[in-house]
Structure formats: structure tokens, C-alpha cells
Short mmCIF file of C-alpha atoms and ligand atoms in Angstrom, two decimals:
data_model
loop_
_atom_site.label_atom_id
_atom_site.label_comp_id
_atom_site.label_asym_id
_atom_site.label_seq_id
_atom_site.Cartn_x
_atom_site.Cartn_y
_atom_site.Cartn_z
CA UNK Y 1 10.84 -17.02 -17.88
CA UNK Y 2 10.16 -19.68 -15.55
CA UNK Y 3 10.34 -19.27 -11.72
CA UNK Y 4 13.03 -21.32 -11.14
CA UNK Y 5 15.33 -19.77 -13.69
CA UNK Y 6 13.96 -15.99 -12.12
CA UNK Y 7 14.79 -17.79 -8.53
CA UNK Y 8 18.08 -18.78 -9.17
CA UNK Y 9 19.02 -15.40 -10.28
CA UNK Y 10 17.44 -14.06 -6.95
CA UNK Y 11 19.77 -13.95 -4.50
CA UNK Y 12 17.94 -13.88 -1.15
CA UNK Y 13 20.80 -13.90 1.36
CA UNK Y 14 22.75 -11.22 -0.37
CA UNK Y 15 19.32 -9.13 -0.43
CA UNK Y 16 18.96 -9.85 3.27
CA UNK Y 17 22.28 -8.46 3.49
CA UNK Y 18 21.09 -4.47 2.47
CA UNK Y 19 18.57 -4.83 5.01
CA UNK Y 20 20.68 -3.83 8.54
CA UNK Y 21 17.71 -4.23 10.89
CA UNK Y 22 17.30 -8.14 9.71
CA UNK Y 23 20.57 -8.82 11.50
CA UNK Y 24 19.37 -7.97 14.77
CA UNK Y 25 17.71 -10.50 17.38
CA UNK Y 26 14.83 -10.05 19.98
CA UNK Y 27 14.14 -10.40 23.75
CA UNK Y 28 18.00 -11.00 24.34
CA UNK Y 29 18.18 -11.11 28.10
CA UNK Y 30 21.14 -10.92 30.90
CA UNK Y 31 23.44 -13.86 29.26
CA UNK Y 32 21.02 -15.00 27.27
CA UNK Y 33 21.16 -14.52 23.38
CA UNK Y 34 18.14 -13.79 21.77
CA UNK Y 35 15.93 -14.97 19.01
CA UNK Y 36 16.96 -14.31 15.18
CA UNK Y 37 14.44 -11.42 13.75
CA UNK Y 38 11.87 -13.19 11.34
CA UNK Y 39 10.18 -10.34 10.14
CA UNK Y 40 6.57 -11.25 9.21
CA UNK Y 41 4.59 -7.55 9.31
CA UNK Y 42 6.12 -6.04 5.73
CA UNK Y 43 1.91 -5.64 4.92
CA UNK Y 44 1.65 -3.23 7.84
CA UNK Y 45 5.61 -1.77 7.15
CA UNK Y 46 8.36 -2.65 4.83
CA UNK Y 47 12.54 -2.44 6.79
CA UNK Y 48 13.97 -0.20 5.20
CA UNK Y 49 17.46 -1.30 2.81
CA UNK Y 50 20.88 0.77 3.35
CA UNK Y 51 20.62 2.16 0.12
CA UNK Y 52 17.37 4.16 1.06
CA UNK Y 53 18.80 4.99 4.92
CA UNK Y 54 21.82 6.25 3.09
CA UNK Y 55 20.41 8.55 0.34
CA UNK Y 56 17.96 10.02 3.32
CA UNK Y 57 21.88 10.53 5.25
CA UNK Y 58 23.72 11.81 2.55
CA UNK Y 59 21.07 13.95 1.24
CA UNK Y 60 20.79 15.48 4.83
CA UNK Y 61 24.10 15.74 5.18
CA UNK Y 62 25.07 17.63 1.73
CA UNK Y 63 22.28 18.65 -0.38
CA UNK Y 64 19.74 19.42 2.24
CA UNK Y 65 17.08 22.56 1.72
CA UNK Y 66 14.25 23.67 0.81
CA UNK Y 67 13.05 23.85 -2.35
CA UNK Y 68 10.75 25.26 -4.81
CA UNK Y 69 11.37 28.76 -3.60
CA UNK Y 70 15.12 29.10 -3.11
CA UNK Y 71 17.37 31.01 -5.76
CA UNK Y 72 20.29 29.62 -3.32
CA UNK Y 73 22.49 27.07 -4.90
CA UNK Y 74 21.33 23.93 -1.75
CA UNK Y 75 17.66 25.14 -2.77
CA UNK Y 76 17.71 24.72 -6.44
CA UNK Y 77 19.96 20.93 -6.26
CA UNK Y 78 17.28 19.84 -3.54
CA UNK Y 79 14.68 20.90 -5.91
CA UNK Y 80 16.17 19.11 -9.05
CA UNK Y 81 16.51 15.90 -6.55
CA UNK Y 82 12.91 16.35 -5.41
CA UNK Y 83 11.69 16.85 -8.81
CA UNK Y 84 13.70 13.69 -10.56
CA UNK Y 85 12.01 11.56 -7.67
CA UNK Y 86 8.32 12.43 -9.18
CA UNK Y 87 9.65 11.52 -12.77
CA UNK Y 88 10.90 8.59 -11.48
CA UNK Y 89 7.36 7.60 -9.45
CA UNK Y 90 5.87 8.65 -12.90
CA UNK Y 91 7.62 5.99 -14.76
CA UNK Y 92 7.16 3.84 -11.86
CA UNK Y 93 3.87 3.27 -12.26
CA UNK Y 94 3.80 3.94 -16.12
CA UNK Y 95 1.96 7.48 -15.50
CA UNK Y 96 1.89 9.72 -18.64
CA UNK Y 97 3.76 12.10 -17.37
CA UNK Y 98 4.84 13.99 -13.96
CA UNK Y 99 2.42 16.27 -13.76
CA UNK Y 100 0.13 13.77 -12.68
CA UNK Y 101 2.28 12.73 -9.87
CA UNK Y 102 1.08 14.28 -6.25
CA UNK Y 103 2.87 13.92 -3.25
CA UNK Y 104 0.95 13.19 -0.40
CA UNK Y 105 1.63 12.13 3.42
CA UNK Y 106 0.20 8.73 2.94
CA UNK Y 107 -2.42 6.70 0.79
CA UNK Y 108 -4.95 7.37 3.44
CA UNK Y 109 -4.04 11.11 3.27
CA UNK Y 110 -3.87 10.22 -1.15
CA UNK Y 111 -7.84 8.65 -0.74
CA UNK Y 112 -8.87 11.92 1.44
CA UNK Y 113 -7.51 14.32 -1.25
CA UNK Y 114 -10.04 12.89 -3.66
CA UNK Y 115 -12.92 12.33 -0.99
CA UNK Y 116 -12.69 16.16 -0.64
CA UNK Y 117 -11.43 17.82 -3.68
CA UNK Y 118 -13.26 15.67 -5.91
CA UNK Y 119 -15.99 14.01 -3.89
CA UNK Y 120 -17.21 17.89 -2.46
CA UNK Y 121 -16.89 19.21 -5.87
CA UNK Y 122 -18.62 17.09 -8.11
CA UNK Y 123 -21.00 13.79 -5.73
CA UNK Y 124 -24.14 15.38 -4.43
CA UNK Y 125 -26.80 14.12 -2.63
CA UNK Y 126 -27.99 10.71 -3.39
CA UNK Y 127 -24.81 9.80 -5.67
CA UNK Y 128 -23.41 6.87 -5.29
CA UNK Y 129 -19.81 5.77 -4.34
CA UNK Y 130 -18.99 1.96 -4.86
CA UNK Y 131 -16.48 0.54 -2.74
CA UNK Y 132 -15.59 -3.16 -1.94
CA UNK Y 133 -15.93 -5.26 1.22
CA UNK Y 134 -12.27 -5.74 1.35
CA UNK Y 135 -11.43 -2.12 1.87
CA UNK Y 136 -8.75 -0.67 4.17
CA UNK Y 137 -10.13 1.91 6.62
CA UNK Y 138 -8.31 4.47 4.57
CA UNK Y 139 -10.75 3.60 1.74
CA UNK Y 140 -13.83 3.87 3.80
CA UNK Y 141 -14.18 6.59 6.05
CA UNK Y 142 -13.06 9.40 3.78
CA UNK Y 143 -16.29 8.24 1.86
CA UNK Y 144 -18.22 8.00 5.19
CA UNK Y 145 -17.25 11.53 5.67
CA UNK Y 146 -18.32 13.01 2.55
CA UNK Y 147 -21.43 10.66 3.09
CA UNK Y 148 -21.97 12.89 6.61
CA UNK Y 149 -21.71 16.05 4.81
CA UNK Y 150 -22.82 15.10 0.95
CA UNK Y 151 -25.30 12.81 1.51
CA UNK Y 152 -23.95 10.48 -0.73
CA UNK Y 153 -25.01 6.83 -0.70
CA UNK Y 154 -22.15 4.01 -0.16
CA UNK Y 155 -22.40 0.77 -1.89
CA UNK Y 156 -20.69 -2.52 -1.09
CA UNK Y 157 -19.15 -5.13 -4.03
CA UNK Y 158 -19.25 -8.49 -1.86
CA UNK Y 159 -16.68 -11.35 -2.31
CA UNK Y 160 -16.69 -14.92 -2.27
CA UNK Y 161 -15.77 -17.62 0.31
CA UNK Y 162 -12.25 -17.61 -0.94
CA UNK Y 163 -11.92 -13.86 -1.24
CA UNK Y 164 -12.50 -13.22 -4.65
CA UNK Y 165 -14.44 -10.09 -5.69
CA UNK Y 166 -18.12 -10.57 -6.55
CA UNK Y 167 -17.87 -9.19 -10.30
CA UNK Y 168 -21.50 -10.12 -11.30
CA UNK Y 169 -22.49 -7.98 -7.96
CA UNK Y 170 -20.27 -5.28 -9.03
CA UNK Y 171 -21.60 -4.91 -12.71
CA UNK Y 172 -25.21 -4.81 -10.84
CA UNK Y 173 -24.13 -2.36 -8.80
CA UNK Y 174 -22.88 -0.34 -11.37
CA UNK Y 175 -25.76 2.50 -12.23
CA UNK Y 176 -26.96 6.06 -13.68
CA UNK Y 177 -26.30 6.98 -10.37
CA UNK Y 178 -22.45 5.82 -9.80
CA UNK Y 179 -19.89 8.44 -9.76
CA UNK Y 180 -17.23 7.32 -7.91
CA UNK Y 181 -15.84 3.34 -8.04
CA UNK Y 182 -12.91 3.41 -5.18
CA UNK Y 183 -11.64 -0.33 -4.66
CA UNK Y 184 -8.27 -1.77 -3.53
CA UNK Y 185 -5.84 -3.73 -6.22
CA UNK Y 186 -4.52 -5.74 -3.61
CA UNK Y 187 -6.71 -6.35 -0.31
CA UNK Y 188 -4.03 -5.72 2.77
CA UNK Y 189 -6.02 -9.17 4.85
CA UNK Y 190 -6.51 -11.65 1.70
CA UNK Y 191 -3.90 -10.64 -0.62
CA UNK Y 192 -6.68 -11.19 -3.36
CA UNK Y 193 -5.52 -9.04 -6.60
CA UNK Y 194 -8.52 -7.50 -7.90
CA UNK Y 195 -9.39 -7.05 -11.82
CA UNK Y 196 -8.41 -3.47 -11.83
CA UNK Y 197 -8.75 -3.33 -15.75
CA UNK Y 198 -12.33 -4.92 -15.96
CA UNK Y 199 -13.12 -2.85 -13.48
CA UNK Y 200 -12.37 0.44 -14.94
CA UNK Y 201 -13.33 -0.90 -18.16
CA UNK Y 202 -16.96 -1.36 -16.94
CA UNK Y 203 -16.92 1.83 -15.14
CA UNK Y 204 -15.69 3.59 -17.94
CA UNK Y 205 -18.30 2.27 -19.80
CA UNK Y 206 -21.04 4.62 -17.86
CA UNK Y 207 -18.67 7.91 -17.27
CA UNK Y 208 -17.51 6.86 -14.01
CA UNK Y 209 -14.35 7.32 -13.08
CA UNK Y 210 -12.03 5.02 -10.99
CA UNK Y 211 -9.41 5.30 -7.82
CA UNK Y 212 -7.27 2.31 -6.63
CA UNK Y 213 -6.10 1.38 -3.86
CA UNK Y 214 -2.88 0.03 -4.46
CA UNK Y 215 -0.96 0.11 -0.76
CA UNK Y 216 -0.49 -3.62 -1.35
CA UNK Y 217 0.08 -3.74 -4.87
CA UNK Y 218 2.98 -1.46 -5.96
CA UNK Y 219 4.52 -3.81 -3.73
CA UNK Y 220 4.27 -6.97 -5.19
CA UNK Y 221 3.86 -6.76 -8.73
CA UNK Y 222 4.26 -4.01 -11.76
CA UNK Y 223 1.74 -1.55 -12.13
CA UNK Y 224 0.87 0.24 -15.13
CA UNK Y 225 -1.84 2.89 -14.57
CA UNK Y 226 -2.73 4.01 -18.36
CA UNK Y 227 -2.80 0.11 -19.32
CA UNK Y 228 -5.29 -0.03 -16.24
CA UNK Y 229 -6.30 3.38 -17.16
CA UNK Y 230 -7.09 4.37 -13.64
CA UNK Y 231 -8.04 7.76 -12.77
CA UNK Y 232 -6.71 8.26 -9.61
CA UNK Y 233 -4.03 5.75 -7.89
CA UNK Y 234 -2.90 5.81 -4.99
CA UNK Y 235 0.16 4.41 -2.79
CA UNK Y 236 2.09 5.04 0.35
CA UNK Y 237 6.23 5.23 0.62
CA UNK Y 238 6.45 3.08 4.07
CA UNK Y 239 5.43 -0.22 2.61
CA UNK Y 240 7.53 -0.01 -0.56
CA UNK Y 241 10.91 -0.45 1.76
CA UNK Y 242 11.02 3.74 1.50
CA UNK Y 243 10.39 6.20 4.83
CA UNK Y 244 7.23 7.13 6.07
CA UNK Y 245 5.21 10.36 5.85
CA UNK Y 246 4.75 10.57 2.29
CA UNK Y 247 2.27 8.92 0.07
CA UNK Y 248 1.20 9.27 -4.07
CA UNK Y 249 -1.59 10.57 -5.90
CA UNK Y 250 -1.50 9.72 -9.48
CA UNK Y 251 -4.51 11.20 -11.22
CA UNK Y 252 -5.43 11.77 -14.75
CA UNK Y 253 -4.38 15.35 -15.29
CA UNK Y 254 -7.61 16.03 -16.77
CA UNK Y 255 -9.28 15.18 -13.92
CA UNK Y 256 -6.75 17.12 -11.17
CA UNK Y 257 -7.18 20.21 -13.09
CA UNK Y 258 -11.12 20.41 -12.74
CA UNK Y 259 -10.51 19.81 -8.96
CA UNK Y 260 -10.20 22.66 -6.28
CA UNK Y 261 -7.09 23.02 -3.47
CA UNK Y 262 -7.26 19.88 -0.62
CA UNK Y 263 -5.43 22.63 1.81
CA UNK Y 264 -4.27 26.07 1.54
CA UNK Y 265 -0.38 27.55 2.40
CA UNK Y 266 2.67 28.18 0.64
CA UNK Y 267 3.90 26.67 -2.44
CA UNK Y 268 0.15 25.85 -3.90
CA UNK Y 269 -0.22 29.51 -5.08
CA UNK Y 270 0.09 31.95 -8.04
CA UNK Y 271 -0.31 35.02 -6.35
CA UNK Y 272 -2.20 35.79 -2.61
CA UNK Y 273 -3.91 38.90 -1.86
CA UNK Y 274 -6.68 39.64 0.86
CA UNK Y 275 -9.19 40.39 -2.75
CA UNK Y 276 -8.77 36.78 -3.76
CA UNK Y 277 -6.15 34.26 -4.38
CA UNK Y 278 -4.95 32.20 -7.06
CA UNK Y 279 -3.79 28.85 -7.37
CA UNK Y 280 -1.09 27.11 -9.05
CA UNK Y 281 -1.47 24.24 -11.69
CA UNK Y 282 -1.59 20.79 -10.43
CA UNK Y 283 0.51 18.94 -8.77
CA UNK Y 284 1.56 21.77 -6.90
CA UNK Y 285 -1.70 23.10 -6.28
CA UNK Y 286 -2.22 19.85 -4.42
CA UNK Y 287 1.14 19.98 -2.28
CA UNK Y 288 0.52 22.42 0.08
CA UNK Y 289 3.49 23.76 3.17
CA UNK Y 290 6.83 22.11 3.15
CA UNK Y 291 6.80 18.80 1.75
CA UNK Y 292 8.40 15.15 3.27
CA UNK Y 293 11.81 16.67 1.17
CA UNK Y 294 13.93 13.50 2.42
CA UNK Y 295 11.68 11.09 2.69
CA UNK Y 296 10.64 11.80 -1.41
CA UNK Y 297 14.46 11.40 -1.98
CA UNK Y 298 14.40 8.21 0.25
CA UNK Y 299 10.72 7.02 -2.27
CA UNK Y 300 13.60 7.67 -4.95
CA UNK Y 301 16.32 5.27 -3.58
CA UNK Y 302 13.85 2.63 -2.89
CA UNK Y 303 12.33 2.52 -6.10
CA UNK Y 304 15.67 2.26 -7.69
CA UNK Y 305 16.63 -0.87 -5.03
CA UNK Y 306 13.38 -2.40 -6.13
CA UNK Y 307 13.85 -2.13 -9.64
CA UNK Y 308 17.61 -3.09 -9.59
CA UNK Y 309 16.33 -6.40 -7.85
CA UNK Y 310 13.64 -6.55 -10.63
CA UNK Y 311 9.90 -6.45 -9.77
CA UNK Y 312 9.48 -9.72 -11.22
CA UNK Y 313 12.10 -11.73 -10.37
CA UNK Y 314 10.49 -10.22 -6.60
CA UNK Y 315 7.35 -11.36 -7.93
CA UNK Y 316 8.12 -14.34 -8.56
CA UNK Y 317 10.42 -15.02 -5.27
CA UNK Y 318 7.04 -13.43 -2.70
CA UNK Y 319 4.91 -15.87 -5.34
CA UNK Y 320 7.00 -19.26 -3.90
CA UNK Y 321 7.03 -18.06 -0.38
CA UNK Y 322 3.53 -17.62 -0.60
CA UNK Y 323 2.98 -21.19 -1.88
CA UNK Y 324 5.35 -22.78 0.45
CA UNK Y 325 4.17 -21.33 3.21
CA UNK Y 326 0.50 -22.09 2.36
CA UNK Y 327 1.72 -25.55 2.07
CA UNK Y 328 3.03 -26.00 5.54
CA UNK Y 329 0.45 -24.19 7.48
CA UNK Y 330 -2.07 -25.89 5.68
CA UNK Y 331 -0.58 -28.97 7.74
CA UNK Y 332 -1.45 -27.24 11.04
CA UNK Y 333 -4.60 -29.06 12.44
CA UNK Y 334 -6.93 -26.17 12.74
CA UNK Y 335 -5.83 -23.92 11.08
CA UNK Y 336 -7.98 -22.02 8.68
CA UNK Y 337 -6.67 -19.74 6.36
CA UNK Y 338 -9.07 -16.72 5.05
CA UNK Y 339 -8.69 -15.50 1.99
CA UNK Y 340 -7.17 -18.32 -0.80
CA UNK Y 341 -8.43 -16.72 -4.13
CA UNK Y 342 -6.18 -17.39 -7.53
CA UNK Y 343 -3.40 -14.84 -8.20
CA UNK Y 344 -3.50 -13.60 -4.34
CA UNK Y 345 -0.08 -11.37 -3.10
CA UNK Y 346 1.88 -12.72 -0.08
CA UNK Y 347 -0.18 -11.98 2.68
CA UNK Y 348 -1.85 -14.99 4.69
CA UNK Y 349 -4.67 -14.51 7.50
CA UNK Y 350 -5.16 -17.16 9.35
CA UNK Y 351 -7.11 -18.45 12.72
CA UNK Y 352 -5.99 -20.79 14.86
CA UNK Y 353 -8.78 -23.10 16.70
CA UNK Y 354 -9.13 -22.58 20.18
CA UNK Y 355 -6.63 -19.71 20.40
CA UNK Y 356 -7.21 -15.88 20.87
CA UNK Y 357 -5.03 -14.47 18.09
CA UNK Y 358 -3.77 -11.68 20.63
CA UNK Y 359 -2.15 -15.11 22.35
CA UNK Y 360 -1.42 -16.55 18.92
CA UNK Y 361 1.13 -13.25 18.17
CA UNK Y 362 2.11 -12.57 21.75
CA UNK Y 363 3.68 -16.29 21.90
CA UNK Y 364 5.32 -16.28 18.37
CA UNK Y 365 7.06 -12.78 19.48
CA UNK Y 366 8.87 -15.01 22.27
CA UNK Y 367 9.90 -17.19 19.30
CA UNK Y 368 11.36 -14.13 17.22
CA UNK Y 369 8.51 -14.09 15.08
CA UNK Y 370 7.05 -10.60 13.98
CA UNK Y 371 3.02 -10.91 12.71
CA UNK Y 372 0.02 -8.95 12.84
CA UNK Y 373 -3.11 -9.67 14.70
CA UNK Y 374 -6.28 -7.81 14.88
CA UNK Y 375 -8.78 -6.65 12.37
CA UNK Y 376 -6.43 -5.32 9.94
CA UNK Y 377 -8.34 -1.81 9.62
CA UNK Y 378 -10.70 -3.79 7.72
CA UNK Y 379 -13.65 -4.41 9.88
CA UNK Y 380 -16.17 -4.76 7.74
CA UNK Y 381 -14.41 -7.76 6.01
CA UNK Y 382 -13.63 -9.41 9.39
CA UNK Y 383 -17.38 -9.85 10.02
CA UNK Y 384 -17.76 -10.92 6.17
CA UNK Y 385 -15.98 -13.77 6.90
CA UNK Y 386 -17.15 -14.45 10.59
CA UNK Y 387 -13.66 -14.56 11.91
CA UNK Y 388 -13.31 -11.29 14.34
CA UNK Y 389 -9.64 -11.10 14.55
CA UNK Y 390 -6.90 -12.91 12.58
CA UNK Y 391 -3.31 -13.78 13.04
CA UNK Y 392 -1.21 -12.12 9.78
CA UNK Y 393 1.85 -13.27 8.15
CA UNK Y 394 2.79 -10.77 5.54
CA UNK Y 395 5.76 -11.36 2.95
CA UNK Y 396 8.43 -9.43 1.66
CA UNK Y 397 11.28 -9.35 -0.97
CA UNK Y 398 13.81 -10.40 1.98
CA UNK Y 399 12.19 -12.90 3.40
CA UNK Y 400 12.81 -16.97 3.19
CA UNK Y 401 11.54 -20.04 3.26
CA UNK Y 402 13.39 -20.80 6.85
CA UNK Y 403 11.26 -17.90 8.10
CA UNK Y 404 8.16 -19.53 6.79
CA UNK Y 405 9.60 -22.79 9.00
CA UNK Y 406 10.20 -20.50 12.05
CA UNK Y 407 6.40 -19.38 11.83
CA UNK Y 408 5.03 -22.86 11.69
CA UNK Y 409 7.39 -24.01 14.46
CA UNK Y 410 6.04 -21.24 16.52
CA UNK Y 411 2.36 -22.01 15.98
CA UNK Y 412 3.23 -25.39 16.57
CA UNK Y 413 4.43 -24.62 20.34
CA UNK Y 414 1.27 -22.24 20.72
CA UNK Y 415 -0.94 -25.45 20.03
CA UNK Y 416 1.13 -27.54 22.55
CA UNK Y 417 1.24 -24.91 25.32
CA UNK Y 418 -2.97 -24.55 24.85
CA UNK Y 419 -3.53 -28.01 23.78
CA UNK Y 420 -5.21 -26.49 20.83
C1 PLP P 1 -1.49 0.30 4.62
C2 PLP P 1 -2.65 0.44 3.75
C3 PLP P 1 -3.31 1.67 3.63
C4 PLP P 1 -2.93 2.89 4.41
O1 PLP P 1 -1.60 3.27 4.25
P1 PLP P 1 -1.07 4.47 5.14
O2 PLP P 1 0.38 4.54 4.84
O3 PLP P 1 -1.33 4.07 6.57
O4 PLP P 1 -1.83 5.66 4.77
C5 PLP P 1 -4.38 1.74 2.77
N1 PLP P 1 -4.78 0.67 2.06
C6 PLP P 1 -4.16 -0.51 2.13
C7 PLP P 1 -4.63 -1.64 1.29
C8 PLP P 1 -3.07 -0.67 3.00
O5 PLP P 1 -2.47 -1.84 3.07
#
């Protein structure tokens, strides 16, 4: 299907519609009216729709318990609820089957499960850990940590002036020594999509296994982790339009059965006694206390809303924001966009000449306009391409091409009030 037939079917206003916090305006003052919301920041947090604020009500309102260990009527219907929402996430992102689905509090707290079940079981001194120069924080330090204590060595796949990953590097990189390849499917500053199939395909090649980050790219296009075949995937709730606290681990179930408990508690245990304890089978073993129980049945009602809109037809409407708004900023003198490689996600970085980004964002908030500036949590990239911090306009399945307009009418009254 073309885009313009899957565009025409995609309704933008009447999705703006489920989302009520779009409606609202900013920096109204005494008589005066204030600015219309244009919500640029979905890479750092997805609004939430009405049909994932209301399952999170009603559930709290009628169905709410515990679960797991209840024989109570509430505990065994919030169990079933619970439980459906981890079939769904498994068919979600194509997993074989449930049991490979962990719930987590985040993707960084997804990425640390692995850096310390698997990463303290099985990398010893001197093993190596490839990772990616476009990482998220959450994809670094956990392997800096395990480097502290393990000894392990980190290596670094570089990417190109546009942002594309360095596969020639990577493939040299690749060695007897590898054990771990951890590297983002969608980098949260460039957008860039990475080859997540070549890149478990060459890693398979020697043994090594695989994790992916995939924050960014559950969000903006289908994921299928056997067709991948990734061993460990990982996402977080917040940014797919659900709540936040709760994360995913998927992990081949081969793999999450060799691995030891990430914490200890309740619910991860067969039987407990001061002689020795015993743990249950994955996931469980991996889900210890009193799970996020709303905010997994809120994960449920937003991957229903996303589906229902269709991930491609969202695809494809993020896919012409992203070229229409490369378009006009591209007409901004000085203004230098990092990260342009083929296939990117919605997500634009940009510097302005002669402006501090910090002034950049502060003075399109007075316009209504929400980005990001900073470093992203990616540091290391930052200094790969000699920008320190950027200005970032991040896209999501409500937004419009007016918003893209409202951005570049902003930036064009920073440039007049610095003379940029
Ligand atoms: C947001 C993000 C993370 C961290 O997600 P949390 O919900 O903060 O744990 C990790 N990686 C990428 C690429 C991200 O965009």
C-alpha cells in the first residue's frame, strides 16, 4: 500500500481527539489565553490516550488486587488480566511464547537484568561486550558496571557522518572473545534504525548472543523478535503511549532458564527455608515483590490503541512528518541537523548556529512548543559528532504537520531575537 492511500485512512484529528492532555494550552496568564500544546518530546515520553487512562481507572476501580497469590475472587480476575497482558506483549513483538515475556520497571531496569544475571554468570575477565556509539545511558553503564566488577572489556561499533552504523567496524570487532553484542534498534538522538537481523546474524555466526535496545523502536515500526531472532529485547511502557514504571524483557527461554534470580522476595520462589531456597521457573523467577499491576493492564490498553490504529498506517503517518519536517527546517539558515541516515524513525537533532540550545528550547516553550535539549543520555555520541548539546524534536502518532510549522515558526523568532 502506498502512503497516501495508508494516510488517507489515518485520521489524525480524530486520533488527537483520544489524547485529553493535547487539548490543553501553556503559560496562559491573568486574561491572557495561552499557547496551543505542540507536543514535540514523545522520544523522551509518549501522552497517554483515554483508552489507556481509563483501563488503569476502571481496573482500579473494579478489578483491583493482587495477584499471583490470592485464592480470593478480585485476586484471581486481576491475575487473569495481568497474565492476558504478557500474552498480548508476546504477540506484540512476535515472541514464541509468554514465558519469555518479563516484566520489568523500565528498559534501563530490562538492560540491568541481563548485565547482572547474565553478564555475572557467564562474561569473565577479559570478555568482551560490543556496544554501539549511539547507545542510551541505559545501554552503557550496566556494562560499565559489570566492567568494574568483571573485568570485562567494552568495545565501541562507530557510525558514519550521517549516523549510520559502521557495519565493516562491527564485523571487525566481532571476535573469539565476544560474548555479549548489546546495541539499540532505534538510536533515541538520530532516529537511525539499525540492521538488527545482520547483526544477530553475524553474531550468531560465532555463538554470541544478542540484546536490543528497542525503547525507540516498538514505537515506530513492527517488531518481530524470532524473525530478528534476538536473544534478549528489551522495551519500556512510558514511550509506547502506556504508564510508566514498567518495562519488558523478552529473552529466549533457553537462555532465561540458565540465568540466576536479578533480586530476591516474594513471588520468584518455589519454596524458602533458612537451609536453602528455591526458585521458580522464568518469568517469574525474574519478577520479584509486587509488580506495576495497573500499569501492565494500562501496557495492555495501549497496545490494543496502537494496533487498532495500525502500526503501519502509524508508520507510515511518523514517516511523512519526518520528511516534511526535514524539509522545512532544512530551510532554516544554520541549521544543521545530526543524524540523516536512510530509513531513520521520527526523531530530529538539530543545532542552531549561534544559539545555546538551553535558549533554543527555553524560547520555543514561550511559543507552546515542547522539545528536548541536552545530551540525550547519550554522551558519548554527542562528542562523536562534535555537537555538545542538541535541540530535539521527537514525533509521535498524534502529531501534525501544523506542529511541524509551529516548530519552525518558533526557531524562526529565536534567530530574530539573537540575530542568529
Ligand atoms: C528512553 C530510552 C531508554 C530508557 O528508558 P527508561 O524508560 O528510562 O528505562 C533506553 N534506551 C533508549 C533508546 C531510550 O530511548
Amino acid at each position: 500500500m502506498s502512503d497516501a492511500i495508508l494516510n488517507q485512512a489515518y485520521d489524525v484529528q480524530r486520533v488527537r481527539e483520544d489524547f485529553p492532555i493535547l487539548a490543553r494550552s501553556v503559560h496562559a496568564r491573568k486574561g491572557k489565553p495561552g499557547k496551543p500544546l505542540v507536543y514535540l518530546d514523545s522520544g523522551a515520553s509518549a501522552q497517554k490516550p483515554r483508552q489507556v487512562i481509563q483501563a488503569m481507572t476502571r481496573f482500579l476501580e473494579e478489578d483491583y488486587s493482587n495477584i499471583h497469590r490470592g485464592v480470593h475472587f478480585l485476586s484471581q480476575t486481576a491475575t487473569d488480566q495481568f497474565e492476558a497482558v504478557r500474552t498480548k506483549v508476546a504477540r506484540f513483538l512476535n515472541a514464541p511464547n509468554d514465558r519469555c515475556i518479563v516484566f520489568t520497571r523500565s528498559s534501563t531496569e530490562a538492560i540491568n537484568l541481563v548485565a547482572s544475571s547474565y553478564g555475572r554468570t557467564f562474561l569473565n575477565e577479559g570478555d568482551e561486550v560490543i556496544l554501539s556509539i549511539m547507545e542510551h545511558h541505559a545501554n552503557i553503564v550496566p556494562w560499565q558496571l559489570l566492567q568494574a566488577e568483571k573485568k570485562i572489556v567494552i568495545k565501541v561499533v562507530p557510525c558514519d557522518e550521517f549516523g549510520v552504523l559502521d557495519m565493516d567496524a562491527y564485523r571487525d570487532l566481532l571476535s573469539d572473545r565476544t560474548k555479549l553484542v548489546a546495541i539499540t534498534h532505534c538510536s533515541n538522538v538520530l532516529g537511525t534504525v539499525t540492521p538488527a537481523k545482520t547483526i544477530a546474524r553475524l553474531a550468531h555466526e560465532r555463538g554470541v548472543p544478542v540484546l536490543f535496545d528497542g525503547s525507540q523502536a516498538v514505537v515506530h515500526g513492527t517488531v518481530d523478535v524470532q524473525d530478528i531472532d534476538a536473544d534478549f529485547y528489551v522495551f519500556t511502557a512510558h514511550k509506547l503511549y502506556g504508564p510508566t514504571g514498567l518495562g519488558v524483557l523478552y529473552g529466549k527461554y533457553d537462555l532465561l532458564k540458565k540465568m540466576p534470580p536479578y533480586q530476591g522476595g516474594g513471588d520468584m520462589i518455589e519454596s524458602v527455608s533458612f537451609e536453602g531456597t528455591t526458585f521458580k521457573a522464568p518469568p517469574s523467577r525474574f519478577e520479584a515483590g509486587t509488580p506495576p499491576i495497573t500499569e501492565v493492564i494500562g501496557l495492555g490498553a495501549a497496545i490494543d490503541y496502537v494496533e487498532a490504529l495500525g502500526r503501519d498506517a502509524i508508520a507510515a503517518h511518523e514517516h511523512d512528518l519526518l520528511q516534511y519536517a526535514t524539509q522545512q527546517l532544512s530551510q532554516i539558515d544554520g541549521l544543521r541537523i545530526i543524524g540523516t541516515a536512510p530509513g531513520k524513525g521520527p526523531i530530529i537533532s538539530f543545532a542552531l548556529e549561534g544559539v545555546h540550545p538551553h535558549d533554543v528550547g527555553t524560547i520555543v516553550d514561550q511559543y507552546g512548543v515542547a522539545v528536548r535539549v541536552g545530551r540525550h543520555c547519550a554522551e558519548p555520541l554527542a562528542e562523536r559528532f562534535d555537537v555538545g548539546p542538541t535541540v530535539r524534536a521527537s514525533f509521535g502518532l498524534y502529531n501534525t504537520r501544523e506542529e511541524a510549522d509551529a516548530l519552525v515558526q518558533s526557531l524562526q523568532a529565536v534567530k530574530e531575537f539573537f540575530g542568529a
